[in-house]
Coordinates of C-alpha atoms and ligand atoms in Angstrom, one line a residue:
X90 CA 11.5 13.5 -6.8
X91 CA 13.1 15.4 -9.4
X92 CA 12.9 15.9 -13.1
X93 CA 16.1 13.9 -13.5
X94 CA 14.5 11.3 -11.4
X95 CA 11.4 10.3 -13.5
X96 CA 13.8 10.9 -16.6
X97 CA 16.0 8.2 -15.6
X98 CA 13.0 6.1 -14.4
X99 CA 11.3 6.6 -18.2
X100 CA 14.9 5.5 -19.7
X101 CA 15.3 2.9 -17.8
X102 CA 12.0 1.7 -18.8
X103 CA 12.7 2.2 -22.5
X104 CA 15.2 0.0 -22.1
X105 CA 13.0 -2.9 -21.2
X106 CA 10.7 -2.1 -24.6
X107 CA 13.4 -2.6 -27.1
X108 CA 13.9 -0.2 -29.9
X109 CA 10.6 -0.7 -31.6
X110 CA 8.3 -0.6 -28.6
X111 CA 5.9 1.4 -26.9
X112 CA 4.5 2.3 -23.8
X113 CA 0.7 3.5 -23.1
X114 CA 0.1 4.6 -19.6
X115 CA -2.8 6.4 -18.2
X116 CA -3.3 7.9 -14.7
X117 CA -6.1 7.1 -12.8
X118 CA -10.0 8.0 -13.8
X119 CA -11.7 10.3 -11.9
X120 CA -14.8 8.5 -9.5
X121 CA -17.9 9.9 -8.9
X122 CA -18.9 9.7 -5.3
X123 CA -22.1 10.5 -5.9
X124 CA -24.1 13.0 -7.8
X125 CA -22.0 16.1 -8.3
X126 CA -19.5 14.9 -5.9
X127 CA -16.0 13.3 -6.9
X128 CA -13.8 11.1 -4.5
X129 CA -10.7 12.9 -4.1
X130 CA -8.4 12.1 -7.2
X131 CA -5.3 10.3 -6.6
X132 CA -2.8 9.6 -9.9
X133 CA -2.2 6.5 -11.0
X134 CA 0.7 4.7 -9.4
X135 CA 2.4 3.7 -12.1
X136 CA 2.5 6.8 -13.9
X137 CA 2.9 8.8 -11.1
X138 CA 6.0 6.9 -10.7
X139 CA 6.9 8.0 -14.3
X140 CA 6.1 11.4 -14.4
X141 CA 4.8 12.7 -11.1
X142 CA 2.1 14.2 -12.3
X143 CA -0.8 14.7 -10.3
X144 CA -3.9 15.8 -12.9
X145 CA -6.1 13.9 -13.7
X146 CA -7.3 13.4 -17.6
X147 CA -3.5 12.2 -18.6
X148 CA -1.5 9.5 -20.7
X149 CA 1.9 9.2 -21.2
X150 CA 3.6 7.6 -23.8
X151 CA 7.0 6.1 -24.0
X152 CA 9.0 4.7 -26.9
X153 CA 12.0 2.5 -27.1
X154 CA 13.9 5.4 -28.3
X155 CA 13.2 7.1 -25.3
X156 CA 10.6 9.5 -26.8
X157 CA 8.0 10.4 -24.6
X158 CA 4.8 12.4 -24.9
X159 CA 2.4 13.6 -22.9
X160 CA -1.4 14.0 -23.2
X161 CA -3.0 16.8 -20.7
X162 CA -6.0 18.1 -20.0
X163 CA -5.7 21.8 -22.0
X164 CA -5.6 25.2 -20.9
X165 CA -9.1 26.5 -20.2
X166 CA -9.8 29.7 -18.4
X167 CA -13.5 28.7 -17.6
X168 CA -12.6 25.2 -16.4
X169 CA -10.0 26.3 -14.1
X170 CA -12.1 28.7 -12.4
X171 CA -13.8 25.9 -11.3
X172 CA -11.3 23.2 -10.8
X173 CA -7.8 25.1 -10.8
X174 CA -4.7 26.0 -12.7
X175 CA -4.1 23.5 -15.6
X176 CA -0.3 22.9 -16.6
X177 CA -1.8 22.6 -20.3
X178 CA 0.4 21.1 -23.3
X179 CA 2.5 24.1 -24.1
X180 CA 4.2 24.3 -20.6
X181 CA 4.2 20.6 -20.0
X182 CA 7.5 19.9 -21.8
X183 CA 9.6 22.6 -19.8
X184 CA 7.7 21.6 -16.4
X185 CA 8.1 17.3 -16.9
X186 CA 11.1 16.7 -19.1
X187 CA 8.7 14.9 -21.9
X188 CA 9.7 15.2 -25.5
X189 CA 5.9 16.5 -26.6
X190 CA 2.8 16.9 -25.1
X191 CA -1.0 17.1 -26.4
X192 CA -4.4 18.1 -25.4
X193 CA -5.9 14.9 -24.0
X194 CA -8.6 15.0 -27.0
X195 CA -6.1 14.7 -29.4
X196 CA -5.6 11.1 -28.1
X197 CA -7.0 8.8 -30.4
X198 CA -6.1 10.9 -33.6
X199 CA -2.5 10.6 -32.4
X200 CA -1.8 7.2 -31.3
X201 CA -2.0 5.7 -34.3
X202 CA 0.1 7.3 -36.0
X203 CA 2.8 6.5 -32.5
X204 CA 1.9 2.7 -33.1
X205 CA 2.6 3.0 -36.8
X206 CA 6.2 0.5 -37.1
X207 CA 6.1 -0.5 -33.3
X208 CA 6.8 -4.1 -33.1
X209 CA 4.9 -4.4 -30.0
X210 CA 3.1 -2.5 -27.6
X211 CA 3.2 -2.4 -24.0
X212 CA 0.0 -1.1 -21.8
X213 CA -0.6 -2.8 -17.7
X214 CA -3.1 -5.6 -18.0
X215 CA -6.3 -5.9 -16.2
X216 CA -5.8 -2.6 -14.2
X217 CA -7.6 0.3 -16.3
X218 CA -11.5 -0.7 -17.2
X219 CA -11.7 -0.3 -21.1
X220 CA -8.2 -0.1 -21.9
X221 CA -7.9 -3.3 -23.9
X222 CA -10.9 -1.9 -25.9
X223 CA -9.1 1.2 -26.7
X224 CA -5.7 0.2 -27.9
X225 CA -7.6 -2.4 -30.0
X226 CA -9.1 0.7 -31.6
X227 CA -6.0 2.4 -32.2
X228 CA -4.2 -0.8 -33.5
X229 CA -7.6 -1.0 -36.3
X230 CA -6.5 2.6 -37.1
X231 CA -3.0 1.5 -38.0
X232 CA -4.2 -1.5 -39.9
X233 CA -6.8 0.9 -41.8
X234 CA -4.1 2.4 -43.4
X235 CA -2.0 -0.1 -44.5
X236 CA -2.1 0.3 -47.9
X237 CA -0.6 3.9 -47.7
X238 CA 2.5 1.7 -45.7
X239 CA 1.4 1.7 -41.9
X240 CA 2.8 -1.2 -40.2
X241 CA 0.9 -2.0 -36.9
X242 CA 2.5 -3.8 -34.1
X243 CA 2.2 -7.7 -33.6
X244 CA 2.6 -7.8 -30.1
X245 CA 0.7 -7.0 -27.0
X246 CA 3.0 -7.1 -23.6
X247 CA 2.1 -6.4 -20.3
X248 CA 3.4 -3.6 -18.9
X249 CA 2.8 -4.6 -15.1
X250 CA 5.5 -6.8 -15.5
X251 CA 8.3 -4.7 -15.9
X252 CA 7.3 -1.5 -13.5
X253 CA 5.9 -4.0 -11.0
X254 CA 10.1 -4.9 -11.0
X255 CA 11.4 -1.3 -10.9
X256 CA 9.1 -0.3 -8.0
X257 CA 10.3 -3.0 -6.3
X258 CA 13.7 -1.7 -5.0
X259 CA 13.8 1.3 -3.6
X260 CA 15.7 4.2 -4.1
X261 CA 17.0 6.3 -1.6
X262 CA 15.1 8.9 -2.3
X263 CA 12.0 6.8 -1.9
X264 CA 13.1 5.1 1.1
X265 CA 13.3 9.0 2.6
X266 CA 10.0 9.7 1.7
X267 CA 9.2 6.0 3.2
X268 CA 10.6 6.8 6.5
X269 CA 9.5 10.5 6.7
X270 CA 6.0 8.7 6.3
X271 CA 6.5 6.2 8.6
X272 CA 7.4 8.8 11.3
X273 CA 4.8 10.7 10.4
X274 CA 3.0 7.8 11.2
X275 CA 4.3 7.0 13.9
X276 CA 3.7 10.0 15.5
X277 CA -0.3 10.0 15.0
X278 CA -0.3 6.5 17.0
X279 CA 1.5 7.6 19.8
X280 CA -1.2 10.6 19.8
X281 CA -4.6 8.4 19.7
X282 CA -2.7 6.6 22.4
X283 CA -1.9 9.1 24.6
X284 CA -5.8 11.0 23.6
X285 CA -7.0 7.7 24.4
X286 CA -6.1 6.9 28.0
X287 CA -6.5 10.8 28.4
X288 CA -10.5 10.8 27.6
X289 CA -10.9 7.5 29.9
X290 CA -9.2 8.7 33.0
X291 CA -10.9 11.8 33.1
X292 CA -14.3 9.7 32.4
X293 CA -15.1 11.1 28.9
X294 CA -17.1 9.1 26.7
X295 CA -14.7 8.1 24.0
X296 CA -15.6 6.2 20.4
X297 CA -13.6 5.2 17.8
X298 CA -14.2 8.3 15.5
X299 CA -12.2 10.6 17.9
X300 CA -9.0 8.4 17.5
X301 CA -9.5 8.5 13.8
X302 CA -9.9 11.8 13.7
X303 CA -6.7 12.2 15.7
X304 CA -5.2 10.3 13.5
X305 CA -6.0 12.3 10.4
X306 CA -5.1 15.4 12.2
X307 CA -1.3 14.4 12.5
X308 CA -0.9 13.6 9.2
X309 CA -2.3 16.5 7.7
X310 CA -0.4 18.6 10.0
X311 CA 2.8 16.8 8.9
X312 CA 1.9 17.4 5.4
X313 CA 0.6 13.6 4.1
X314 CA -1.8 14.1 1.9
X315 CA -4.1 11.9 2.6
X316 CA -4.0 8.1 4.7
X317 CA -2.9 5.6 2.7
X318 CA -6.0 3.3 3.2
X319 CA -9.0 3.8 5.4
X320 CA -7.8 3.9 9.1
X321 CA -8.8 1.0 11.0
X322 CA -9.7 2.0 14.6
X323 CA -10.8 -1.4 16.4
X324 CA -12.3 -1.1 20.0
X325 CA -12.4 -4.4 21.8
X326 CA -14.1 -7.1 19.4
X327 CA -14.6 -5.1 16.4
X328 CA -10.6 -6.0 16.4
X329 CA -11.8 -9.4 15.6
X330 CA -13.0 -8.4 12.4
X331 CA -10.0 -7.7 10.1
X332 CA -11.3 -5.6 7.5
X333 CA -12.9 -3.2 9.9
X334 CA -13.0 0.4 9.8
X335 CA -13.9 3.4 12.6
X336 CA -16.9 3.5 13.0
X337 CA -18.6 4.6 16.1
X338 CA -18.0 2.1 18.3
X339 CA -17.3 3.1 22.3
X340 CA -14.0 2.8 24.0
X341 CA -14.5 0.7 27.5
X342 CA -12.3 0.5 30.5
X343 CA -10.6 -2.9 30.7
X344 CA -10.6 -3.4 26.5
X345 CA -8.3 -3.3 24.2
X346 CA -7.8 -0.9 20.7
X347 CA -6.3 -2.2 17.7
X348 CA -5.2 0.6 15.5
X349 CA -4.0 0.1 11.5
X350 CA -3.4 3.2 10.4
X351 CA -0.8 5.1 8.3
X352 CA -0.5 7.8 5.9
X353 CA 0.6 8.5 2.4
X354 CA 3.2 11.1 2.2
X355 CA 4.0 12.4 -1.9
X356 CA 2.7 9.4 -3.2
X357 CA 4.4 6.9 -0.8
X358 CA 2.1 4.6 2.1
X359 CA 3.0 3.6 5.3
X360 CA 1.0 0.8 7.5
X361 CA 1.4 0.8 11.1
X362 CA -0.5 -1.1 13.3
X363 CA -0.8 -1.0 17.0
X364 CA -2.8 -2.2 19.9
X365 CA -3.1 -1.2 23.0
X366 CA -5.4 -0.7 26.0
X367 CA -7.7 1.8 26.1
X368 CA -7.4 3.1 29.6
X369 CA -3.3 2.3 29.7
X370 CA -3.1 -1.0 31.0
X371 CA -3.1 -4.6 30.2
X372 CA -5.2 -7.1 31.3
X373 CA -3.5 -10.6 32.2
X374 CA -4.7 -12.5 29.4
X375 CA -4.4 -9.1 27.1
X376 CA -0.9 -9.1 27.9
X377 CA -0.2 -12.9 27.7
X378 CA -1.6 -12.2 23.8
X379 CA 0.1 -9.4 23.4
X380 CA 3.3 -11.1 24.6
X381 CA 2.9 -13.9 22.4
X382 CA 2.2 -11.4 18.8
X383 CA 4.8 -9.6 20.0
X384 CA 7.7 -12.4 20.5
X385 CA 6.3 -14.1 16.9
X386 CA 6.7 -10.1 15.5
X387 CA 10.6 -10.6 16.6
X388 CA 10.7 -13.9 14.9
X389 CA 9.6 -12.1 11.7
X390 CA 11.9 -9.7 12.0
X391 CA 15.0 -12.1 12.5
X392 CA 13.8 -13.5 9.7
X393 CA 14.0 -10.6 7.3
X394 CA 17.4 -10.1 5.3
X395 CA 18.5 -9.9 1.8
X396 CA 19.1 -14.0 1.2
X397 CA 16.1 -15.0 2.6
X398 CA 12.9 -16.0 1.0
X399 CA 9.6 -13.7 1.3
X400 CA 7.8 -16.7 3.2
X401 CA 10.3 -16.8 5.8
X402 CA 9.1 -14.2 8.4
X403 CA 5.9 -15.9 7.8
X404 CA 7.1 -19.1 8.5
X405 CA 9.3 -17.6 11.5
X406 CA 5.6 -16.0 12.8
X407 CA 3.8 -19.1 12.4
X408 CA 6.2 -21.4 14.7
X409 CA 5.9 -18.8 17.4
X410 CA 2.3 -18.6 17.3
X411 CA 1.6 -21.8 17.1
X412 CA 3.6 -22.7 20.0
X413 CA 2.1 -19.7 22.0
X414 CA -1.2 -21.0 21.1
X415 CA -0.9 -24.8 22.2
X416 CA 0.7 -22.9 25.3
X417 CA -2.1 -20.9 26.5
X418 CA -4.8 -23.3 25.7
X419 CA -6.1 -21.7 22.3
X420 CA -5.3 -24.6 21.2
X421 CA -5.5 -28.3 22.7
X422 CA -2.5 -30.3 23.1
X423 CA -3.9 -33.8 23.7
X424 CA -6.2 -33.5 20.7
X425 CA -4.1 -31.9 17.8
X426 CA -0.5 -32.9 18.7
X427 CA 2.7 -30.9 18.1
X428 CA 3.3 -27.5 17.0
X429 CA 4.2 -29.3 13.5
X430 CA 1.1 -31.1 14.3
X431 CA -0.5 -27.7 14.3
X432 CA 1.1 -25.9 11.3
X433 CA 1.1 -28.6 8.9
X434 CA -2.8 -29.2 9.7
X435 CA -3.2 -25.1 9.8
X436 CA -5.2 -25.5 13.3
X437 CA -3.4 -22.1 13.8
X438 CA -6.0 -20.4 11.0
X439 CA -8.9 -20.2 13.8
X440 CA -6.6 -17.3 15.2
X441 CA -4.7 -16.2 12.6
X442 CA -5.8 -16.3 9.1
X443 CA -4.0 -13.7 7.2
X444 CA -0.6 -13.7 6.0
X445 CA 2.7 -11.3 7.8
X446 CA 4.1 -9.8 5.0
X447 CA 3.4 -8.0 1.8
X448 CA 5.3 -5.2 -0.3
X449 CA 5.0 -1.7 0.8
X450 CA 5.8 1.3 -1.7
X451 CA 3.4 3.4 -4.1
X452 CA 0.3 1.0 -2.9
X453 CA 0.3 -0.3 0.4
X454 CA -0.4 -3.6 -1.0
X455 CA 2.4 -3.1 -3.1
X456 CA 3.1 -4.3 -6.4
X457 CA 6.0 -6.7 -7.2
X458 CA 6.3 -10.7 -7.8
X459 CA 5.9 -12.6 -4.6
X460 CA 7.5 -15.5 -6.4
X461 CA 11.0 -15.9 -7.9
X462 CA 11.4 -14.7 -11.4
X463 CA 13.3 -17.6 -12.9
X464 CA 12.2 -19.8 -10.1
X465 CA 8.2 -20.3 -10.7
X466 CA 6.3 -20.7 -7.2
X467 CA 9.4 -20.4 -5.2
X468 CA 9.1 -17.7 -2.7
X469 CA 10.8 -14.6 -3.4
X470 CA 14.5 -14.1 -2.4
X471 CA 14.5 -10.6 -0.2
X472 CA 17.2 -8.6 -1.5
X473 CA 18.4 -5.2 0.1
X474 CA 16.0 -2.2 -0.3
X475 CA 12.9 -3.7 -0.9
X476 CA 10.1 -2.9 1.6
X477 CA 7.5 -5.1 3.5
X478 CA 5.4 -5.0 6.4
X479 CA 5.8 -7.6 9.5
X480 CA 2.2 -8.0 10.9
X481 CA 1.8 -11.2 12.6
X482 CA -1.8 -11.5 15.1
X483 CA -4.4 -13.1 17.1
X484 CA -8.1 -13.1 17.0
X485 CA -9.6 -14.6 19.3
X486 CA -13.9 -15.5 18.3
X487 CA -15.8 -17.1 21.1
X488 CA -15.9 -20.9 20.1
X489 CA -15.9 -24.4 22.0
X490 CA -12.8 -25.1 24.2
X491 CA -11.3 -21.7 23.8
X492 CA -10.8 -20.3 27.0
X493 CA -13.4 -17.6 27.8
X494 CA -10.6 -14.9 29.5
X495 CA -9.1 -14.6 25.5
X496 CA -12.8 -14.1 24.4
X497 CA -12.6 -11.2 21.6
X498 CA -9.4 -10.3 22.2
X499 CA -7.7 -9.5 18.8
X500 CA -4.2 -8.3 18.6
X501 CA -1.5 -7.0 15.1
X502 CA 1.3 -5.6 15.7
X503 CA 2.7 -4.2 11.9
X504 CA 5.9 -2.8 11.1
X505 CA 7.2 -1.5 8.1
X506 CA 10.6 -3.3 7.2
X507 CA 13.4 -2.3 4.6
X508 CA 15.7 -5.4 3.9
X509 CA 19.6 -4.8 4.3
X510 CA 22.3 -7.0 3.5
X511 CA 22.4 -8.3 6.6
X512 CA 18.9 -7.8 8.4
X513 CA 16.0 -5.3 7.9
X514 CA 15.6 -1.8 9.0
X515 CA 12.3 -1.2 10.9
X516 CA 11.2 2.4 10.2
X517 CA 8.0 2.3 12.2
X518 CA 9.1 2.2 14.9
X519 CA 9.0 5.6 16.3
X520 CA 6.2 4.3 18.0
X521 CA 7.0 1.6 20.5
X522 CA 6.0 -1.9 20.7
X523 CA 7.0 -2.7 24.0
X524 CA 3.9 -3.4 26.3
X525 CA 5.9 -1.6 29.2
X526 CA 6.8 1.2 27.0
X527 CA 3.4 1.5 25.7
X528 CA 1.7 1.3 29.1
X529 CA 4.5 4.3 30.2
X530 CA 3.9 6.5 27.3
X531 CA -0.1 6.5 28.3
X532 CA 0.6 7.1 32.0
X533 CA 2.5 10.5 30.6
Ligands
LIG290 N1 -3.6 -1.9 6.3 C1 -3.6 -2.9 5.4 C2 -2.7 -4.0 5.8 O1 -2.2 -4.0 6.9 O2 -2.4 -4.8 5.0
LIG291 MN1 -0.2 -4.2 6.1
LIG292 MN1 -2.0 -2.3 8.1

């Protein structure tokens, strides 16, 4: 992104505060891991989205006129010895297009006098611990000194609301980044793949930390920064268990891995999942399952274009799966009836229990309304260049009456989708999906 970029993104939200308002947004805290130690520091989406800057200790501050300042951590030799070059207050104008800048401990003495004749002020809600407590403070300030004419602001608005709708469509210059992240992506699967049935046919021991660590090594190499959530490298049941993470589990012969992994590339996530079988080939019933998330993954997909709702690849998924499930005998058919039977009672949720779809941007879980803005609880309309993943599955728990060959067998499939006018472009998929294409690439 450019100057001009974040420029046009801080006028365009100065629009939404009217004359008289202003914005208060801080970037992320820093978070001990323990003792001396710091997890690495990421900025804050939302004003990384505003100003792309990546230190830590900042606060920017729009007003309706378009005004905006900064507050940075100052110049200090000593410090920056330790923990690198600061762009410091003086040089922060010039380097981010803002109108003024500060040292960061000049906060609180400033923003009242900002507040002072703001109608209203706009900070995000619920998202930084203590921030409620602080603008209270600065609004007391203001007050304080009414008597010498300060005029403090009578509204408090959530700024969520309106940057949770600008991150919502995507530019093309984000969708670039999107896709070079995706590919990036893309490219790391196809490597634990290909390291995978490598290690087993040469009878290797293999656990799930050495496809992580694959993993991680493509997307550094390729310049992401850093994944964009903790890599999830299942081997055979631990797929069952959605949240999981890799761990140290072994690789056998015969099961399946189910990988969710993707990077972050300059401040933008990707979420790829894949599974696959360790050695290179499927298993009957792994390939019936497979089959199945697979066909209700295309249903998603036809499903997915600006004019449809946000629930319809969902719904699209479910009908497949359902019917997949009553098919292979996950499910009973003399006892719970139709595949309407079956969605409208949810017998489906033993197997699948998580939704297909959410946003993808900034977050992975992305932020945006899921629900119609002048339509309460009706599902979103998809409209071109907004981003979501597709990521129907199957998890298959031991339990009464489900057939013992599907025992811990769990499947996703997840692509990364950006709506067009007339369907969705899938830009994860420089890593196939297609068991036959899978099972070709791990032969190689
Ligand atoms: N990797 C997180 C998700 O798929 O939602
Ligand atoms: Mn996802
Ligand atoms: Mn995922």
């Amino acid at each position: 992104m450019t100057h001009a970029h974040y420029l046009a993104r801080r006028a365009a939200l100065a629009a939404h505060l009217g004359p008289h308002g202003i914005a208060i947004v801080p970037t992320a805290p820093v978070q001990q891991r323990n003792r001396d130690n710091d997890f690495q520091f990421r900025p804050d989406s939302y004003f990384h989205y505003l100003c792309g800057f990546n230190e830590p200790q900042a606060w920017l501050v729009i007003r309706g006129d378009g005004h905006s300042t900064l507050f940075c951590q100052p110049k200090d030799l000593e410090r920056e010895i330790w923990d690198g070059i600061r762009l410091g207050p003086q040089a922060a104008p010039a380097a981010l297009g803002v109108d003024a800048a500060f040292p960061v401990e000049q906060l609180d003495a400033e923003l009242p006098g900002l507040l002072d004749g703001c109608d209203a002020v706009w900070f995000p809600f619920a998202t930084h611990k203590g921030l409620e407590t602080r603008v209270d403070q600065w609004l007391g300030n203001v007050r304080a000194r009414a008597r010498q004419g300060a005029v403090a602001p009578q509204r408090l608005c959530d700024l969520c609301a309106v940057l949770d709708e600008m991150r919502l469509f995507k530019d093309e210059r984000e969708l670039s980044t999107m896709r070079r992240a995706a590919q990036i992506s893309a490219a790391a699967h196809i490597r634990a793949m290909q390291l995978s049935a490598r290690m087993l046919r040469s009878g290797q021991p293999l656990f799930e930390y050495h496809l992580d660590a694959e993993l991680l090594h493509a997307f550094r190499q390729h310049g992401s920064q850093y994944p964009a959530y903790p890599s999830i490298v299942a081997a055979g049941a631990n797929a069952c268990v959605l949240h999981y993470r890799a761990d140290a589990g072994a690789l056998r012969d015969g099961e399946l891995v189910l990988i969710d992994a993707g990077c972050e590339l300059d401040g933008y996530a990707s979420d790829i999942t894949r599974t696959f079988p360790a050695n290179g080939r499927f298993s009957g019933p792994q390939r019936a399952l497979y089959d199945l998330v697979l066909a209700s993954q295309q249903a998603a997909v036809a499903a997915t274009r600006a004019g449809a709702r946000f629930n319809d690849p969902h719904e699209a998924t479910l009908k497949v799966l359902a019917q997949g499930m009553l098919d292979l005998g996950l499910l009973d058919k003399n006892t719970l009836g139709s595949v309407d039977d079956v969605i409208a009672n949810k017998n489906y949720f033993q197997f699948y229990m998580h939704r297909t779809s959410h946003w993808l941007g900034m977050d992975v879980h992305d932020c945006g309304a899921y629900t119609e803005p002048r339509e309460p609880k009706a599902s979103r309309i998809l409209q071109a260049n907004m981003v979501l993943t597709l990521e129907p599955g199957i998890y298959v728990r031991p339990a009464a009456g489900v057939p013992e060959a599907f025992h811990h067998i769990g499947i996703r499939i997840e692509d990364d989708a950006v709506v067009t006018a007339d369907g969705c472009e899938l830009i994860s998929r420089g890593v196939p999906v297609d068991p036959d294409a899978i099972e070709t690439l791990m032969r190689g």
